[in-house]
Short mmCIF file of C-alpha atoms in Angstrom, two decimals:
data_model
loop_
_atom_site.label_atom_id
_atom_site.label_comp_id
_atom_site.label_asym_id
_atom_site.label_seq_id
_atom_site.Cartn_x
_atom_site.Cartn_y
_atom_site.Cartn_z
CA MET A 1 0.00 0.00 0.00
CA LEU A 2 2.81 2.41 0.88
CA LYS A 3 4.53 1.90 -2.49
CA LYS A 4 1.25 2.50 -4.35
CA PHE A 5 0.70 5.69 -2.35
CA ILE A 6 4.23 6.92 -3.12
CA ARG A 7 3.74 6.24 -6.84
CA LYS A 8 0.40 8.07 -6.81
CA ILE A 9 2.12 11.15 -5.39
CA THR A 10 5.29 11.04 -7.50
CA LYS A 11 3.42 10.31 -10.72
CA GLN A 12 2.01 13.82 -10.54
CA HIS A 13 5.38 15.54 -10.77
CA SER A 14 7.50 15.93 -13.89
CA GLY A 15 10.88 14.72 -12.62
CA GLN A 16 12.85 12.75 -15.20
CA ILE A 17 14.79 9.49 -15.03
CA ILE A 18 16.78 8.14 -17.99
CA ALA A 19 17.93 4.54 -17.49
CA LEU A 20 20.58 3.20 -19.88
CA GLY A 21 21.05 -0.50 -20.54
CA GLY A 22 24.63 0.26 -21.55
CA GLY A 23 26.44 2.58 -23.88
CA GLY A 24 27.05 6.26 -23.42
CA PHE A 25 30.47 7.51 -22.39
CA SER A 26 31.23 4.60 -20.05
CA ASP A 27 30.52 1.72 -22.39
CA GLN A 28 30.46 2.72 -26.05
CA PRO A 29 28.68 -0.06 -27.94
CA ALA A 30 30.01 -1.48 -31.16
CA GLY A 31 27.87 -1.14 -34.24
CA ALA A 32 27.25 0.97 -37.31
CA TYR A 33 28.28 4.13 -35.49
CA ALA A 34 31.68 2.76 -34.47
CA GLN A 35 32.21 1.14 -37.85
CA ALA A 36 31.74 4.53 -39.46
CA GLY A 37 34.94 5.67 -37.76
CA LYS A 38 33.31 7.12 -34.62
CA PRO A 39 34.80 5.47 -31.54
CA ASP A 40 32.87 7.72 -29.16
CA ASN A 41 29.10 7.44 -29.36
CA LEU A 42 27.92 10.15 -26.98
CA LEU A 43 24.39 10.48 -28.37
CA LEU A 44 22.74 9.22 -25.18
CA ASP A 45 24.91 11.55 -23.11
CA GLU A 46 23.82 14.46 -25.30
CA TYR A 47 20.23 13.31 -24.97
CA ILE A 48 20.47 13.44 -21.17
CA LEU A 49 21.89 16.97 -21.26
CA LEU A 50 19.16 18.13 -23.64
CA GLN A 51 16.46 17.15 -21.13
CA THR A 52 17.70 19.77 -18.65
CA ASN A 53 16.63 22.59 -21.01
CA LYS A 54 19.75 24.48 -19.93
CA THR A 55 22.23 26.14 -22.29
CA LYS A 56 25.23 24.77 -20.40
CA PRO A 57 23.92 22.30 -17.80
CA LYS A 58 25.82 21.18 -14.72
CA ILE A 59 26.06 17.39 -14.54
CA LEU A 60 27.29 15.43 -11.52
CA PHE A 61 28.87 12.00 -12.01
CA LEU A 62 28.42 9.47 -9.19
CA PRO A 63 30.89 6.60 -9.79
CA THR A 64 29.90 4.93 -6.49
CA ALA A 65 28.93 1.52 -7.90
CA GLY A 66 32.37 1.22 -9.50
CA GLY A 67 34.18 2.03 -6.26
CA ASP A 68 35.01 5.56 -7.50
CA HIS A 69 37.70 4.09 -9.74
CA PRO A 70 39.98 6.89 -11.05
CA ASP A 71 40.00 5.50 -14.61
CA TYR A 72 36.20 5.63 -14.69
CA ILE A 73 36.21 9.22 -13.47
CA GLU A 74 38.84 10.20 -16.05
CA LYS A 75 36.73 8.59 -18.78
CA PHE A 76 33.73 10.67 -17.70
CA TYR A 77 35.65 13.94 -17.94
CA ARG A 78 37.26 12.97 -21.23
CA ALA A 79 33.81 12.48 -22.76
CA TYR A 80 31.81 15.26 -21.14
CA LYS A 81 34.43 17.93 -21.79
CA LYS A 82 33.57 17.41 -25.46
CA LEU A 83 29.95 18.35 -24.73
CA ASN A 84 28.42 21.71 -23.92
CA CYS A 85 28.13 21.27 -20.16
CA ARG A 86 29.88 21.75 -16.84
CA PRO A 87 30.90 18.30 -15.54
CA SER A 88 31.87 17.41 -11.98
CA HIS A 89 31.99 14.26 -9.85
CA LEU A 90 31.52 13.10 -6.28
CA GLU A 91 33.45 10.26 -4.61
CA LEU A 92 31.59 8.57 -1.76
CA SER A 93 33.22 5.14 -1.34
CA ASN A 94 35.89 6.13 1.17
CA ARG A 95 34.86 9.63 2.17
CA ASN A 96 32.42 11.15 4.62
CA TYR A 97 30.49 14.36 4.03
CA SER A 98 27.80 16.09 6.01
CA TYR A 99 24.23 15.60 4.88
CA LYS A 100 23.81 19.33 4.31
CA TYR A 101 26.91 19.50 2.10
CA LEU A 102 25.73 16.59 -0.05
CA GLU A 103 22.23 18.01 -0.32
CA ARG A 104 23.51 21.44 -1.37
CA LEU A 105 25.92 19.89 -3.90
CA VAL A 106 23.42 17.58 -5.58
CA LEU A 107 20.64 20.16 -5.75
CA SER A 108 23.02 22.68 -7.36
CA HIS A 109 23.25 20.47 -10.47
CA ASP A 110 20.90 20.09 -13.43
CA ALA A 111 21.58 16.38 -14.01
CA VAL A 112 23.06 13.39 -12.21
CA PHE A 113 24.65 10.35 -13.86
CA ALA A 114 25.14 7.20 -11.77
CA GLY A 115 27.83 4.89 -13.09
CA GLY A 116 27.93 1.11 -13.43
CA GLY A 117 29.35 -1.51 -11.10
CA SER A 118 27.79 -3.23 -8.08
CA PRO A 119 24.14 -2.34 -7.33
CA ARG A 120 24.49 -3.73 -3.80
CA PHE A 121 27.55 -1.60 -2.99
CA LEU A 122 25.91 1.48 -4.51
CA MET A 123 22.81 1.12 -2.32
CA GLN A 124 24.88 0.46 0.82
CA VAL A 125 26.99 3.59 0.36
CA TRP A 126 24.08 5.85 -0.65
CA ARG A 127 21.96 4.78 2.33
CA LYS A 128 24.90 5.23 4.70
CA ASN A 129 25.44 8.81 3.46
CA GLY A 130 21.75 9.71 3.15
CA MET A 131 22.15 10.04 -0.62
CA ASP A 132 18.99 7.98 -1.19
CA LYS A 133 16.91 10.74 0.42
CA ILE A 134 18.89 13.54 -1.25
CA ILE A 135 18.58 11.98 -4.71
CA LYS A 136 14.82 11.68 -4.27
CA LYS A 137 14.60 15.33 -3.26
CA ALA A 138 16.65 16.27 -6.35
CA TRP A 139 14.34 14.21 -8.59
CA MET A 140 11.26 15.93 -7.16
CA ALA A 141 12.99 19.31 -7.66
CA GLY A 142 13.57 18.68 -11.39
CA VAL A 143 17.16 17.43 -11.48
CA VAL A 144 17.41 14.91 -14.34
CA LEU A 145 18.46 11.52 -12.96
CA SER A 146 20.29 9.10 -15.24
CA GLY A 147 22.70 6.21 -15.17
CA MET A 148 23.75 2.96 -16.78
CA SER A 149 23.87 -0.65 -15.61
CA ALA A 150 23.91 -0.53 -11.79
CA GLY A 151 23.27 3.19 -12.10
CA ALA A 152 20.03 2.35 -13.93
CA ILE A 153 18.96 -0.61 -11.77
CA CYS A 154 19.05 1.59 -8.66
CA TRP A 155 16.00 3.68 -9.66
CA TYR A 156 13.66 0.66 -9.60
CA GLU A 157 12.09 -1.37 -6.78
CA ASP A 158 14.02 -4.58 -7.32
CA GLY A 159 17.72 -4.97 -7.89
CA TYR A 160 20.04 -7.94 -7.51
CA LYS A 161 23.57 -8.46 -6.31
CA ASN A 162 26.33 -9.94 -8.43
CA PRO A 163 26.62 -13.54 -7.22
CA ALA A 164 29.71 -15.20 -5.80
CA SER A 165 28.28 -18.44 -7.14
CA ASP A 166 25.43 -18.98 -9.60
CA ILE A 167 22.87 -17.85 -7.02
CA TRP A 168 21.31 -14.43 -7.71
CA ARG A 169 19.58 -12.60 -4.87
CA ARG A 170 17.22 -9.63 -4.80
CA ILE A 171 18.25 -6.36 -3.16
CA SER A 172 16.00 -3.44 -2.33
CA CYS A 173 16.64 -0.35 -4.45
CA LEU A 174 15.25 3.20 -4.41
CA SER A 175 11.73 2.30 -5.64
CA PHE A 176 11.32 5.52 -7.62
CA LEU A 177 10.14 3.32 -10.49
CA GLU A 178 8.01 0.19 -10.47
CA GLY A 179 9.45 -3.27 -11.12
CA SER A 180 12.99 -4.13 -12.17
CA PHE A 181 15.64 -3.46 -14.81
CA CYS A 182 18.21 -5.68 -16.53
CA PRO A 183 21.07 -3.94 -18.42
CA HIS A 184 23.34 -5.40 -21.12
CA TYR A 185 20.47 -7.62 -22.27
CA ASP A 186 22.24 -8.41 -25.54
CA LYS A 187 25.79 -8.98 -24.29
CA ARG A 188 25.62 -10.87 -21.00
CA SER A 189 23.74 -14.13 -21.52
CA GLU A 190 24.25 -15.20 -17.90
CA LEU A 191 22.61 -11.97 -16.69
CA ARG A 192 19.69 -12.34 -19.07
CA LYS A 193 19.18 -15.96 -17.99
CA ALA A 194 19.34 -15.10 -14.27
CA TYR A 195 16.98 -12.14 -14.70
CA ARG A 196 14.33 -14.27 -16.41
CA LYS A 197 14.75 -16.97 -13.75
CA MET A 198 14.23 -14.47 -10.90
CA ILE A 199 11.07 -13.13 -12.54
CA SER A 200 9.84 -16.69 -13.11
CA SER A 201 10.38 -17.60 -9.44
CA GLY A 202 8.72 -14.39 -8.24
CA GLU A 203 11.88 -13.21 -6.48
CA ILE A 204 11.75 -9.93 -8.41
CA GLU A 205 8.94 -8.13 -10.20
CA ALA A 206 8.45 -7.89 -13.95
CA GLY A 207 10.63 -5.33 -15.68
CA TYR A 208 12.74 -4.30 -18.62
CA GLY A 209 15.60 -6.03 -20.39
CA VAL A 210 17.55 -3.28 -22.13
CA GLN A 211 20.32 -3.71 -24.65
CA ASP A 212 23.43 -1.54 -24.85
CA GLY A 213 22.76 1.74 -26.61
CA VAL A 214 19.10 1.92 -25.47
CA ALA A 215 17.61 4.15 -22.77
CA LEU A 216 14.22 4.27 -21.06
CA HIS A 217 13.06 7.84 -20.43
CA TYR A 218 10.52 8.41 -17.64
CA ILE A 219 8.52 11.53 -16.86
CA GLY A 220 7.43 11.19 -13.26
CA THR A 221 6.95 7.43 -12.93
CA GLU A 222 5.57 6.91 -16.43
CA LEU A 223 7.72 5.48 -19.23
CA LYS A 224 7.35 8.05 -22.01
CA TYR A 225 10.15 7.36 -24.51
CA VAL A 226 12.45 4.53 -25.54
CA VAL A 227 15.45 5.85 -27.47
CA SER A 228 18.61 4.35 -28.91
CA SER A 229 22.01 5.55 -30.05
CA VAL A 230 22.63 2.41 -32.13
CA PRO A 231 20.50 1.31 -35.11
CA GLY A 232 18.69 -1.94 -34.39
CA ALA A 233 19.23 -1.93 -30.61
CA LYS A 234 16.18 -3.03 -28.63
CA ALA A 235 14.48 -3.21 -25.26
CA PHE A 236 11.98 -5.75 -23.92
CA TYR A 237 9.32 -5.88 -21.24
CA ILE A 238 9.66 -9.18 -19.40
CA LYS A 239 6.95 -10.66 -17.19
CA LYS A 240 5.64 -13.96 -15.91
CA SER A 241 2.59 -15.24 -17.79
CA GLY A 242 1.26 -18.43 -16.26
CA PHE A 243 4.15 -20.88 -16.18
CA ARG A 244 6.20 -18.99 -18.79
CA VAL A 245 8.26 -15.84 -18.92
CA THR A 246 7.36 -13.69 -21.91
CA GLU A 247 9.16 -10.84 -23.67
CA LYS A 248 7.43 -7.96 -25.41
CA GLU A 249 9.71 -6.01 -27.75
CA LEU A 250 9.83 -2.22 -27.40
CA LYS A 251 11.03 -0.41 -30.53
CA PRO A 252 13.24 2.57 -29.71
CA ALA A 253 13.42 5.81 -31.64
CA TYR A 254 16.92 6.06 -33.14
CA ILE A 255 18.38 9.44 -32.14
CA GLY A 256 21.49 9.08 -34.29
CA MET A 257 19.82 10.22 -37.50
CA LEU A 258 20.57 13.89 -36.76
CA GLU A 259 24.27 13.14 -36.22
CA GLU A 260 24.49 11.03 -39.35
CA PHE A 261 22.87 13.72 -41.49
CA VAL A 262 25.11 16.48 -40.21
CA ASP A 263 28.24 14.39 -40.79
CA THR A 264 27.34 13.28 -44.31
CA HIS A 265 25.70 16.45 -45.63
CA PRO A 266 27.99 18.53 -47.87
CA GLY A 267 28.51 21.77 -46.03
CA ARG A 268 26.74 23.21 -43.03
CA ILE A 269 23.06 24.08 -43.00
CA GLU A 270 22.39 27.61 -41.87
CA ILE A 271 20.79 27.46 -38.44
CA GLN A 272 17.30 28.98 -38.35
CA SER A 273 16.11 29.97 -34.90
CA ASN A 274 12.42 29.23 -35.52
CA SER A 275 12.88 25.80 -37.12
CA GLU A 276 10.94 24.05 -34.37
CA GLU A 277 7.98 26.41 -34.75
CA VAL A 278 7.89 25.84 -38.53
CA VAL A 279 7.92 22.07 -38.02
CA LYS A 280 5.15 22.25 -35.41
CA GLU A 281 3.02 24.27 -37.82
CA TYR A 282 3.72 21.75 -40.61
CA ILE A 283 2.59 18.87 -38.35
CA ASN A 284 -0.51 20.88 -37.43
CA LYS A 285 -1.37 21.27 -41.13
CA ILE A 286 -0.90 17.51 -41.64
CA ASN A 287 -3.11 16.66 -38.66
CA ASN A 288 -5.80 19.05 -39.90
CA HIS A 289 -5.52 17.53 -43.41
CA ASP A 290 -5.01 21.02 -44.79
CA ILE A 291 -3.35 20.09 -48.08
CA ASN A 292 -3.05 23.69 -49.27
CA GLY A 293 -1.44 24.58 -45.93
CA ILE A 294 0.98 21.64 -46.20
CA ILE A 295 2.03 22.70 -49.71
CA ASP A 296 2.39 26.35 -48.70
CA LEU A 297 4.92 25.35 -46.03
CA MET A 298 7.08 23.44 -48.55
CA SER A 299 10.04 24.99 -50.33
CA ASP A 300 9.97 24.97 -54.15
CA ASP A 301 12.64 22.23 -54.17
CA HIS A 302 10.95 20.22 -51.40
CA THR A 303 12.09 16.59 -51.02
CA PHE A 304 10.05 13.90 -49.26
CA ILE A 305 11.74 10.60 -48.33
CA ASP A 306 9.52 7.76 -47.15
CA SER A 307 10.44 4.95 -44.76
CA MET A 308 11.61 2.80 -47.69
CA GLY A 309 14.10 5.49 -48.74
CA ILE A 310 12.13 6.52 -51.86
CA ASN A 311 12.51 10.20 -52.82
CA THR A 312 9.66 12.36 -54.08
CA ARG A 313 10.46 15.89 -55.23
CA GLY A 314 8.39 18.96 -56.01
CA LYS A 315 5.36 20.63 -54.45
CA GLU A 316 2.76 19.56 -57.00
CA THR A 317 3.90 15.94 -56.92
CA MET A 318 3.55 16.04 -53.15
CA ARG A 319 0.10 17.62 -53.42
CA ALA A 320 -1.11 14.56 -55.33
CA ALA A 321 0.69 12.21 -52.90
CA TRP A 322 -0.83 13.80 -49.79
CA ASP A 323 -4.28 13.90 -51.41
CA THR A 324 -4.08 10.15 -52.13
CA TYR A 325 -2.70 9.24 -48.71
CA LEU A 326 -5.30 11.25 -46.80
CA THR A 327 -8.04 9.69 -48.91
CA PHE A 328 -6.81 6.25 -47.87
CA PHE A 329 -6.33 7.31 -44.22
CA PRO A 330 -8.82 10.14 -43.52
CA ASP A 331 -8.00 10.26 -39.79
CA TYR A 332 -4.19 10.17 -40.15
CA ARG A 333 -2.35 12.00 -37.36
CA ILE A 334 1.20 12.57 -36.14
CA ASN A 335 1.70 12.61 -32.38
CA ALA A 336 4.98 14.46 -31.79
CA LYS A 337 6.21 13.58 -28.30
CA GLU A 338 9.64 15.19 -28.55
CA ILE A 339 11.36 17.60 -30.91
CA ILE A 340 15.14 18.11 -30.96
CA CYS A 341 17.00 20.73 -33.03
CA LYS A 342 20.67 20.46 -33.98
CA ASN A 343 22.78 22.25 -36.60
CA GLY A 344 19.77 23.33 -38.65
CA MET A 345 18.16 19.89 -38.55
CA VAL A 346 15.02 19.04 -36.62
CA ALA A 347 14.20 15.53 -35.35
CA ILE A 348 10.70 14.56 -34.25
CA PHE A 349 9.96 11.46 -32.14
CA GLY A 350 6.48 10.08 -31.57
CA THR A 351 3.81 7.94 -33.20
CA ALA A 352 1.75 7.92 -36.39
CA LYS A 353 -1.79 6.60 -36.46
CA GLY A 354 -4.68 6.28 -38.86
CA THR A 355 -7.43 4.03 -40.19
CA LEU A 356 -7.74 2.69 -43.73
CA SER A 357 -11.03 3.79 -45.29
CA THR A 358 -12.85 0.93 -47.04
CA ASP A 359 -16.05 1.58 -48.97
CA GLY A 360 -16.23 4.93 -47.25
CA LYS A 361 -16.18 3.31 -43.79
CA ILE A 362 -13.61 3.75 -41.04
CA LEU A 363 -13.56 0.51 -39.05
CA PRO A 364 -11.45 0.06 -35.88
CA GLU A 365 -9.96 -3.23 -37.12
CA ASN A 366 -8.40 -1.33 -40.03
CA GLY A 367 -6.51 1.06 -37.77
CA PHE A 368 -2.79 1.31 -37.02
CA GLU A 369 -0.56 3.16 -34.57
CA ILE A 370 3.19 2.80 -34.96
CA PRO A 371 6.30 4.33 -33.35
CA ALA A 372 7.80 6.77 -35.82
CA SER A 373 10.32 9.56 -36.15
CA TRP A 374 10.95 12.23 -38.74
CA THR A 375 13.73 14.63 -39.70
CA ALA A 376 13.22 18.00 -41.30
CA VAL A 377 15.40 20.64 -42.89
CA VAL A 378 13.99 24.15 -42.62
CA LYS A 379 15.11 26.91 -44.98
CA ASP A 380 13.58 30.38 -45.24
CA ASN A 381 10.65 29.32 -43.04
CA LYS A 382 9.83 26.43 -45.36
CA ILE A 383 10.24 22.64 -45.10
CA ALA A 384 12.97 21.81 -47.63
CA LYS A 385 13.26 18.14 -46.69
CA TRP A 386 10.97 15.79 -44.76
CA ARG A 387 12.05 12.21 -44.03
CA VAL A 388 10.07 9.43 -42.34
CA TYR A 389 11.63 6.69 -40.18
CA ALA A 390 9.08 3.99 -39.29
CA ASP A 391 8.25 0.35 -39.67
CA ASN A 392 5.27 0.70 -42.01
CA GLU A 393 4.61 -3.04 -42.23
CA PRO A 394 1.19 -2.69 -40.49
CA VAL A 395 0.19 -0.01 -43.03
CA ARG A 396 1.39 -2.06 -46.00
CA LYS A 397 -0.53 -5.10 -44.73
CA LEU A 398 -3.74 -3.08 -44.51
CA ILE A 399 -3.33 -1.76 -48.06
CA ALA A 400 -2.46 -5.23 -49.39
CA LYS A 401 -5.53 -6.67 -47.69
CA TYR A 402 -7.84 -4.39 -49.63
CA LYS A 403 -5.87 -3.74 -52.82
CA ASN A 404 -8.31 -5.74 -54.92
CA THR A 405 -11.40 -4.08 -53.44
CA ASN A 406 -12.84 -0.60 -53.78
CA LEU A 407 -11.15 1.53 -51.18
#
């Protein structure tokens, strides 16, 4: 009852927690990004800083779970000094500070990043120093909480200690978030196996298995966004169903598309201060099915790239395309949950939904809602390029189902 009451209260506030399965500065994952000659994938670190809404945010690194190892601390500074922020760290393993000092220090920052290591050691040290209470106060005050591996497990109800043998045991964590969390879900098979076994036995609650390069972003206690810095990385919701443990795949929004565009585009795009407002107006025109308004917001050399990578150019060609699409899906809408601007590019993360019209009828069974993201280039207050990133398989199946009938 107490936990439910706490969640009811905390759900009402807008504090943020970003839990990384791995990746970021402390554990750069291999993949397309690294293969492209980029050894440092700091997209998730940038994403954390962006959530502070500060021009040059102050971020505090807590390397407690790793025993405040100096190499880990050096790695943090080496990465975050490349970013537009003011980094600092706090060592707690072998030092004692007054509660008031720690409270003043933590609350003076815009973001906190808890490092990886031992969840059990982290919780022991934080509780001894009163950091568990201070961190909660910071969360309620709007400080963005984040971390990877043990530094992500700690925000949930149930954690587990690294076993001396093959026996895994539950530990009590901060309980800011419901359930449990398993990092490195793609790399450590023994961890994945043990996590599923603990859920199956009821030792820990259902939770999330998160691969390296993926982060879960909470507003209050509600999971709002799943994002990734590596194409193809995934997260899963794992629970006990009867006598089985089931996994439900969560598809992240890939936040690397901005970086890739900026690096491959010939020359810099001139930054336009009102790009976000132009994009919001464009989405509004789409959601209102105002075709004339959509076309008016396009540049003369407008390019549209669909999720299959097919280019369509020109305003009049797009007029016909939008007219056809909105005839097929007369209730089509874009739900933009987050908009990020960088170097003249705009990225939109959210969902797309609609219902295929058949014989003039809009039936619920013909509806779809899919995770989607878009990028836009804005020039002279016009949309010069609009690209869609989504798995449109549900949409294609609907169209294929009725292709031989009168739509």
